[in-house]
mmCIF file of C-alpha atoms in Angstrom:
data_model
loop_
_atom_site.group_PDB
_atom_site.id
_atom_site.type_symbol
_atom_site.label_atom_id
_atom_site.label_comp_id
_atom_site.label_asym_id
_atom_site.label_seq_id
_atom_site.Cartn_x
_atom_site.Cartn_y
_atom_site.Cartn_z
ATOM 1 C CA THR A 1 -7.800 2.973 15.825
ATOM 2 C CA GLN A 2 -5.627 0.104 14.667
ATOM 3 C CA LEU A 3 -1.961 0.930 14.163
ATOM 4 C CA LEU A 4 0.948 -1.030 12.764
ATOM 5 C CA GLU A 5 4.463 0.015 13.742
ATOM 6 C CA GLN A 6 7.407 -1.113 11.658
ATOM 7 C CA SER A 7 11.011 -1.160 12.751
ATOM 8 C CA PRO A 8 13.562 -0.210 11.818
ATOM 9 C CA GLN A 9 12.459 2.670 9.617
ATOM 10 C CA PHE A 10 15.670 2.530 7.614
ATOM 11 C CA LEU A 11 18.312 -0.157 7.212
ATOM 12 C CA SER A 12 21.548 0.014 5.238
ATOM 13 C CA ILE A 13 23.529 -3.215 5.079
ATOM 14 C CA GLN A 14 26.278 -4.882 3.081
ATOM 15 C CA GLU A 15 25.488 -7.549 0.514
ATOM 16 C CA GLY A 16 25.518 -10.985 2.149
ATOM 17 C CA GLU A 17 24.329 -9.842 5.572
ATOM 18 C CA ASN A 18 21.129 -11.035 7.238
ATOM 19 C CA LEU A 19 18.385 -8.754 8.511
ATOM 20 C CA THR A 20 15.011 -8.803 10.230
ATOM 21 C CA VAL A 21 12.185 -6.308 9.886
ATOM 22 C CA TYR A 22 9.448 -6.140 12.499
ATOM 23 C CA CYS A 23 5.772 -5.215 12.302
ATOM 24 C CA ASN A 24 3.966 -4.766 15.634
ATOM 25 C CA SER A 25 0.501 -3.837 16.810
ATOM 26 C CA SER A 26 -1.640 -3.931 19.932
ATOM 27 C CA SER A 27 -4.548 -5.109 17.751
ATOM 28 C CA VAL A 28 -5.341 -8.565 16.453
ATOM 29 C CA PHE A 29 -5.464 -8.992 12.692
ATOM 30 C CA SER A 30 -7.178 -11.696 10.658
ATOM 31 C CA SER A 31 -4.310 -11.634 8.183
ATOM 32 C CA LEU A 32 -1.022 -9.911 7.632
ATOM 33 C CA GLN A 33 0.398 -9.070 4.238
ATOM 34 C CA TRP A 34 3.910 -8.008 3.264
ATOM 35 C CA TYR A 35 4.520 -5.825 0.212
ATOM 36 C CA ARG A 36 7.681 -4.540 -1.439
ATOM 37 C CA GLN A 37 7.707 -1.209 -3.232
ATOM 38 C CA GLU A 38 10.380 0.042 -5.624
ATOM 39 C CA PRO A 39 10.849 3.724 -6.554
ATOM 40 C CA GLY A 40 8.218 4.994 -8.967
ATOM 41 C CA GLU A 41 6.059 1.891 -8.638
ATOM 42 C CA GLY A 42 3.190 0.643 -6.543
ATOM 43 C CA PRO A 43 3.595 -1.944 -3.794
ATOM 44 C CA VAL A 44 3.705 -5.580 -4.891
ATOM 45 C CA LEU A 45 2.507 -8.391 -2.645
ATOM 46 C CA LEU A 46 5.178 -10.749 -1.297
ATOM 47 C CA VAL A 47 3.149 -12.961 1.029
ATOM 48 C CA THR A 48 -0.024 -13.268 3.107
ATOM 49 C CA VAL A 49 -0.062 -15.016 6.493
ATOM 50 C CA VAL A 50 -3.353 -15.866 8.170
ATOM 51 C CA THR A 51 -2.693 -18.342 11.000
ATOM 52 C CA GLY A 52 -1.063 -17.485 14.332
ATOM 53 C CA GLY A 53 2.485 -18.895 14.381
ATOM 54 C CA GLU A 54 2.515 -19.416 10.623
ATOM 55 C CA VAL A 55 5.879 -19.338 8.866
ATOM 56 C CA LYS A 56 6.208 -18.880 5.112
ATOM 57 C CA LYS A 57 9.368 -18.918 3.037
ATOM 58 C CA LEU A 58 9.930 -17.210 -0.280
ATOM 59 C CA LYS A 59 13.468 -18.080 -1.421
ATOM 60 C CA ARG A 60 15.717 -16.116 0.980
ATOM 61 C CA LEU A 61 12.792 -14.369 2.680
ATOM 62 C CA THR A 62 11.119 -15.884 5.753
ATOM 63 C CA PHE A 63 7.871 -14.439 7.073
ATOM 64 C CA GLN A 64 6.363 -15.206 10.469
ATOM 65 C CA PHE A 65 2.983 -14.311 11.956
ATOM 66 C CA GLY A 66 2.942 -14.024 15.746
ATOM 67 C CA ASP A 67 1.023 -16.571 17.777
ATOM 68 C CA ALA A 68 -1.439 -13.892 18.929
ATOM 69 C CA ARG A 69 -1.741 -12.464 15.381
ATOM 70 C CA LYS A 70 -0.605 -9.021 16.578
ATOM 71 C CA ASP A 71 2.857 -8.976 15.062
ATOM 72 C CA SER A 72 4.934 -10.271 12.191
ATOM 73 C CA SER A 73 8.526 -10.389 11.070
ATOM 74 C CA LEU A 74 10.378 -10.590 7.783
ATOM 75 C CA HIS A 75 13.851 -12.133 7.796
ATOM 76 C CA ILE A 76 16.133 -11.895 4.772
ATOM 77 C CA THR A 77 19.118 -14.226 4.544
ATOM 78 C CA ALA A 78 22.217 -13.188 2.595
ATOM 79 C CA ALA A 79 20.725 -9.939 1.338
ATOM 80 C CA GLN A 80 21.399 -8.900 -2.249
ATOM 81 C CA PRO A 81 21.249 -5.469 -3.920
ATOM 82 C CA GLY A 82 18.063 -6.601 -5.672
ATOM 83 C CA ASP A 83 16.383 -6.739 -2.249
ATOM 84 C CA THR A 84 16.655 -2.955 -1.978
ATOM 85 C CA GLY A 85 13.252 -1.307 -1.593
ATOM 86 C CA LEU A 86 10.515 -0.227 0.794
ATOM 87 C CA TYR A 87 8.943 -3.091 2.727
ATOM 88 C CA LEU A 88 5.410 -2.547 3.960
ATOM 89 C CA CYS A 89 3.317 -4.696 6.260
ATOM 90 C CA ALA A 90 -0.459 -4.449 6.133
ATOM 91 C CA GLY A 91 -2.992 -5.886 8.545
ATOM 92 C CA GLY A 92 -6.489 -7.003 7.638
ATOM 93 C CA GLY A 93 -9.411 -7.163 10.063
ATOM 94 C CA ASP A 94 -12.771 -8.808 9.639
ATOM 95 C CA SER A 95 -13.366 -6.393 6.765
ATOM 96 C CA SER A 96 -10.152 -7.484 5.120
ATOM 97 C CA TYR A 97 -10.543 -5.134 2.193
ATOM 98 C CA LYS A 98 -9.733 -2.227 4.532
ATOM 99 C CA LEU A 99 -6.064 -2.853 5.158
ATOM 100 C CA ILE A 100 -4.037 -0.935 7.728
ATOM 101 C CA PHE A 101 -0.523 -0.250 6.462
ATOM 102 C CA GLY A 102 2.616 0.184 8.509
ATOM 103 C CA SER A 103 4.903 3.143 7.779
ATOM 104 C CA GLY A 104 7.440 0.928 6.037
ATOM 105 C CA THR A 105 11.085 -0.102 6.321
ATOM 106 C CA ARG A 106 13.400 1.272 3.689
ATOM 107 C CA LEU A 107 16.154 -1.255 2.941
ATOM 108 C CA LEU A 108 19.382 -0.462 1.110
ATOM 109 C CA VAL A 109 21.706 -3.335 0.299
ATOM 110 C CA ARG A 110 25.137 -2.113 -0.729
ATOM 111 C CA PRO A 111 27.173 -4.211 -3.196
ATOM 112 C CA ASN B 1 -1.829 -7.649 -18.822
ATOM 113 C CA ALA B 2 -2.484 -3.960 -18.064
ATOM 114 C CA GLY B 3 -3.674 -4.521 -14.464
ATOM 115 C CA VAL B 4 -4.326 -1.191 -12.725
ATOM 116 C CA THR B 5 -3.610 1.901 -14.812
ATOM 117 C CA GLN B 6 -3.341 5.385 -13.316
ATOM 118 C CA THR B 7 -3.127 8.681 -15.151
ATOM 119 C CA PRO B 8 -1.488 11.118 -15.070
ATOM 120 C CA LYS B 9 1.888 10.050 -13.629
ATOM 121 C CA PHE B 10 2.761 13.577 -12.485
ATOM 122 C CA ARG B 11 0.803 16.773 -11.973
ATOM 123 C CA ILE B 12 1.443 20.200 -10.512
ATOM 124 C CA LEU B 13 -1.582 22.172 -9.332
ATOM 125 C CA LYS B 14 -1.987 25.656 -7.971
ATOM 126 C CA ILE B 15 -3.893 26.113 -4.709
ATOM 127 C CA GLY B 16 -7.625 26.103 -5.350
ATOM 128 C CA GLN B 17 -7.481 24.290 -8.693
ATOM 129 C CA SER B 18 -9.362 21.058 -9.244
ATOM 130 C CA MET B 19 -8.437 17.840 -11.006
ATOM 131 C CA THR B 20 -9.425 14.222 -11.430
ATOM 132 C CA LEU B 21 -6.999 11.345 -10.990
ATOM 133 C CA GLN B 22 -7.998 8.498 -13.259
ATOM 134 C CA CYS B 23 -7.837 4.808 -12.359
ATOM 135 C CA THR B 24 -8.956 1.841 -14.424
ATOM 136 C CA GLN B 25 -8.509 -1.905 -13.968
ATOM 137 C CA ASP B 26 -9.058 -4.761 -16.403
ATOM 138 C CA MET B 27 -9.124 -7.666 -13.925
ATOM 139 C CA ASN B 28 -12.874 -7.515 -13.191
ATOM 140 C CA HIS B 29 -12.128 -6.854 -9.512
ATOM 141 C CA ASN B 30 -15.057 -5.865 -7.312
ATOM 142 C CA TYR B 31 -13.058 -3.803 -4.851
ATOM 143 C CA MET B 32 -11.173 -0.635 -5.659
ATOM 144 C CA TYR B 33 -9.273 1.744 -3.390
ATOM 145 C CA TRP B 34 -7.514 5.069 -3.322
ATOM 146 C CA TYR B 35 -4.515 5.536 -1.020
ATOM 147 C CA ARG B 36 -2.134 8.402 -0.471
ATOM 148 C CA GLN B 37 1.497 7.921 0.518
ATOM 149 C CA ASP B 38 3.406 10.732 2.180
ATOM 150 C CA PRO B 39 7.209 10.651 2.659
ATOM 151 C CA GLY B 40 8.209 8.378 5.528
ATOM 152 C CA MET B 41 4.629 7.295 6.046
ATOM 153 C CA GLY B 42 2.644 4.264 5.081
ATOM 154 C CA LEU B 43 -0.393 4.249 2.862
ATOM 155 C CA LYS B 44 -3.533 5.941 4.112
ATOM 156 C CA LEU B 45 -6.904 4.896 2.719
ATOM 157 C CA ILE B 46 -8.865 7.788 1.210
ATOM 158 C CA TYR B 47 -11.930 6.065 -0.283
ATOM 159 C CA TYR B 48 -12.877 2.577 -1.314
ATOM 160 C CA SER B 49 -15.588 0.860 -3.324
ATOM 161 C CA VAL B 50 -16.953 -2.666 -3.040
ATOM 162 C CA GLY B 51 -18.709 -2.538 -6.390
ATOM 163 C CA ALA B 52 -20.205 -0.299 -9.050
ATOM 164 C CA GLY B 53 -22.438 2.351 -7.510
ATOM 165 C CA ILE B 54 -21.070 1.847 -3.982
ATOM 166 C CA THR B 55 -18.385 4.003 -2.357
ATOM 167 C CA ASP B 56 -17.336 4.644 1.226
ATOM 168 C CA LYS B 57 -14.915 6.814 3.169
ATOM 169 C CA GLY B 58 -11.571 5.569 4.407
ATOM 170 C CA GLU B 59 -9.244 7.108 6.985
ATOM 171 C CA VAL B 60 -8.540 10.452 5.255
ATOM 172 C CA PRO B 61 -11.458 11.362 2.922
ATOM 173 C CA ASN B 62 -11.627 15.129 3.530
ATOM 174 C CA GLY B 63 -10.997 17.170 0.383
ATOM 175 C CA TYR B 64 -11.681 14.279 -1.982
ATOM 176 C CA ASN B 65 -14.596 12.726 -3.810
ATOM 177 C CA VAL B 66 -14.987 9.513 -5.783
ATOM 178 C CA SER B 67 -17.490 7.796 -8.026
ATOM 179 C CA ARG B 68 -17.819 4.223 -9.290
ATOM 180 C CA SER B 69 -20.127 4.124 -12.272
ATOM 181 C CA THR B 70 -18.498 1.022 -13.768
ATOM 182 C CA THR B 71 -16.564 -1.963 -12.416
ATOM 183 C CA GLU B 72 -13.449 -0.833 -14.272
ATOM 184 C CA ASP B 73 -13.155 2.852 -13.349
ATOM 185 C CA PHE B 74 -12.696 4.613 -10.016
ATOM 186 C CA PRO B 75 -11.737 8.281 -10.465
ATOM 187 C CA LEU B 76 -10.624 10.462 -7.539
ATOM 188 C CA ARG B 77 -11.636 14.120 -7.609
ATOM 189 C CA LEU B 78 -9.891 16.999 -5.828
ATOM 190 C CA GLU B 79 -12.169 20.041 -5.884
ATOM 191 C CA LEU B 80 -10.062 22.739 -4.181
ATOM 192 C CA ALA B 81 -6.439 21.645 -4.098
ATOM 193 C CA ALA B 82 -4.473 22.476 -0.959
ATOM 194 C CA PRO B 83 -0.737 22.094 -0.192
ATOM 195 C CA SER B 84 -1.640 19.350 2.328
ATOM 196 C CA GLN B 85 -2.767 17.255 -0.631
ATOM 197 C CA THR B 86 0.753 17.089 -2.049
ATOM 198 C CA SER B 87 1.414 13.366 -2.052
ATOM 199 C CA VAL B 88 1.725 10.243 -4.157
ATOM 200 C CA TYR B 89 -1.665 8.706 -4.875
ATOM 201 C CA PHE B 90 -2.110 5.002 -5.482
ATOM 202 C CA CYS B 91 -5.151 3.249 -6.835
ATOM 203 C CA ALA B 92 -5.578 -0.460 -6.128
ATOM 204 C CA SER B 93 -8.067 -3.212 -6.837
ATOM 205 C CA SER B 94 -8.808 -6.661 -5.484
ATOM 206 C CA LEU B 95 -11.258 -9.513 -5.290
ATOM 207 C CA ILE B 96 -12.954 -10.136 -1.951
ATOM 208 C CA ASN B 97 -10.470 -11.173 0.779
ATOM 209 C CA SER B 98 -7.620 -11.147 -1.736
ATOM 210 C CA PRO B 99 -4.397 -9.145 -1.987
ATOM 211 C CA LEU B 100 -4.360 -5.697 -3.515
ATOM 212 C CA HIS B 101 -3.032 -4.940 -6.988
ATOM 213 C CA PHE B 102 -1.624 -1.424 -7.160
ATOM 214 C CA GLY B 103 -1.121 1.005 -9.994
ATOM 215 C CA ASN B 104 2.164 2.876 -10.348
ATOM 216 C CA GLY B 105 0.897 6.034 -8.696
ATOM 217 C CA THR B 106 0.297 9.693 -9.470
ATOM 218 C CA ARG B 107 2.714 12.191 -7.957
ATOM 219 C CA LEU B 108 0.802 15.377 -7.182
ATOM 220 C CA THR B 109 2.320 18.678 -6.081
ATOM 221 C CA VAL B 110 0.128 21.571 -4.952
ATOM 222 C CA THR B 111 1.859 24.960 -4.763
#
């Protein structure tokens, strides 16, 4: 069974601070997706990474896929209250429509 | 731009009752999915469908049934509700090897 572990589970930081969220597995994934979920809504895709070592930037968010395609990280620079939410990583195998989701990191950015 | 629409938003059931969670999408996506999200946990795949007339079990299918008579609709049926089925249910759709588009969820409580 493929598992994705996210850490930390919960993070409360002050506006302007930097943070990193980790997504780790012992399994290799063909792709890794990051979603953000706000209360009362479904997850919304932030980014997909598919190549080992790939780095993608989305404004203040930087996503990295591990060289071995077993892990990923999300780094947020100068966090803002609007970044508050649940961040989920999801790994895709050969049958990429059957994603495996991590348990999520709940981020609170205090003004 | 309706996307993925789920109804109802909230429901309270008594043990042993049955209900159908409705999901429809207007993006002509082949793939549709049902996930459940429990507090502090990630999303677990209940059932998925790769096209009209085709359904398959995910990680946690027990106690649920689905059908896919059209491309647009993918209802989830609970026949004998149990407290363990208290959760938030998300329907999603996608094209092949593409990110998932989620609905806003149905919060179900079984007492």
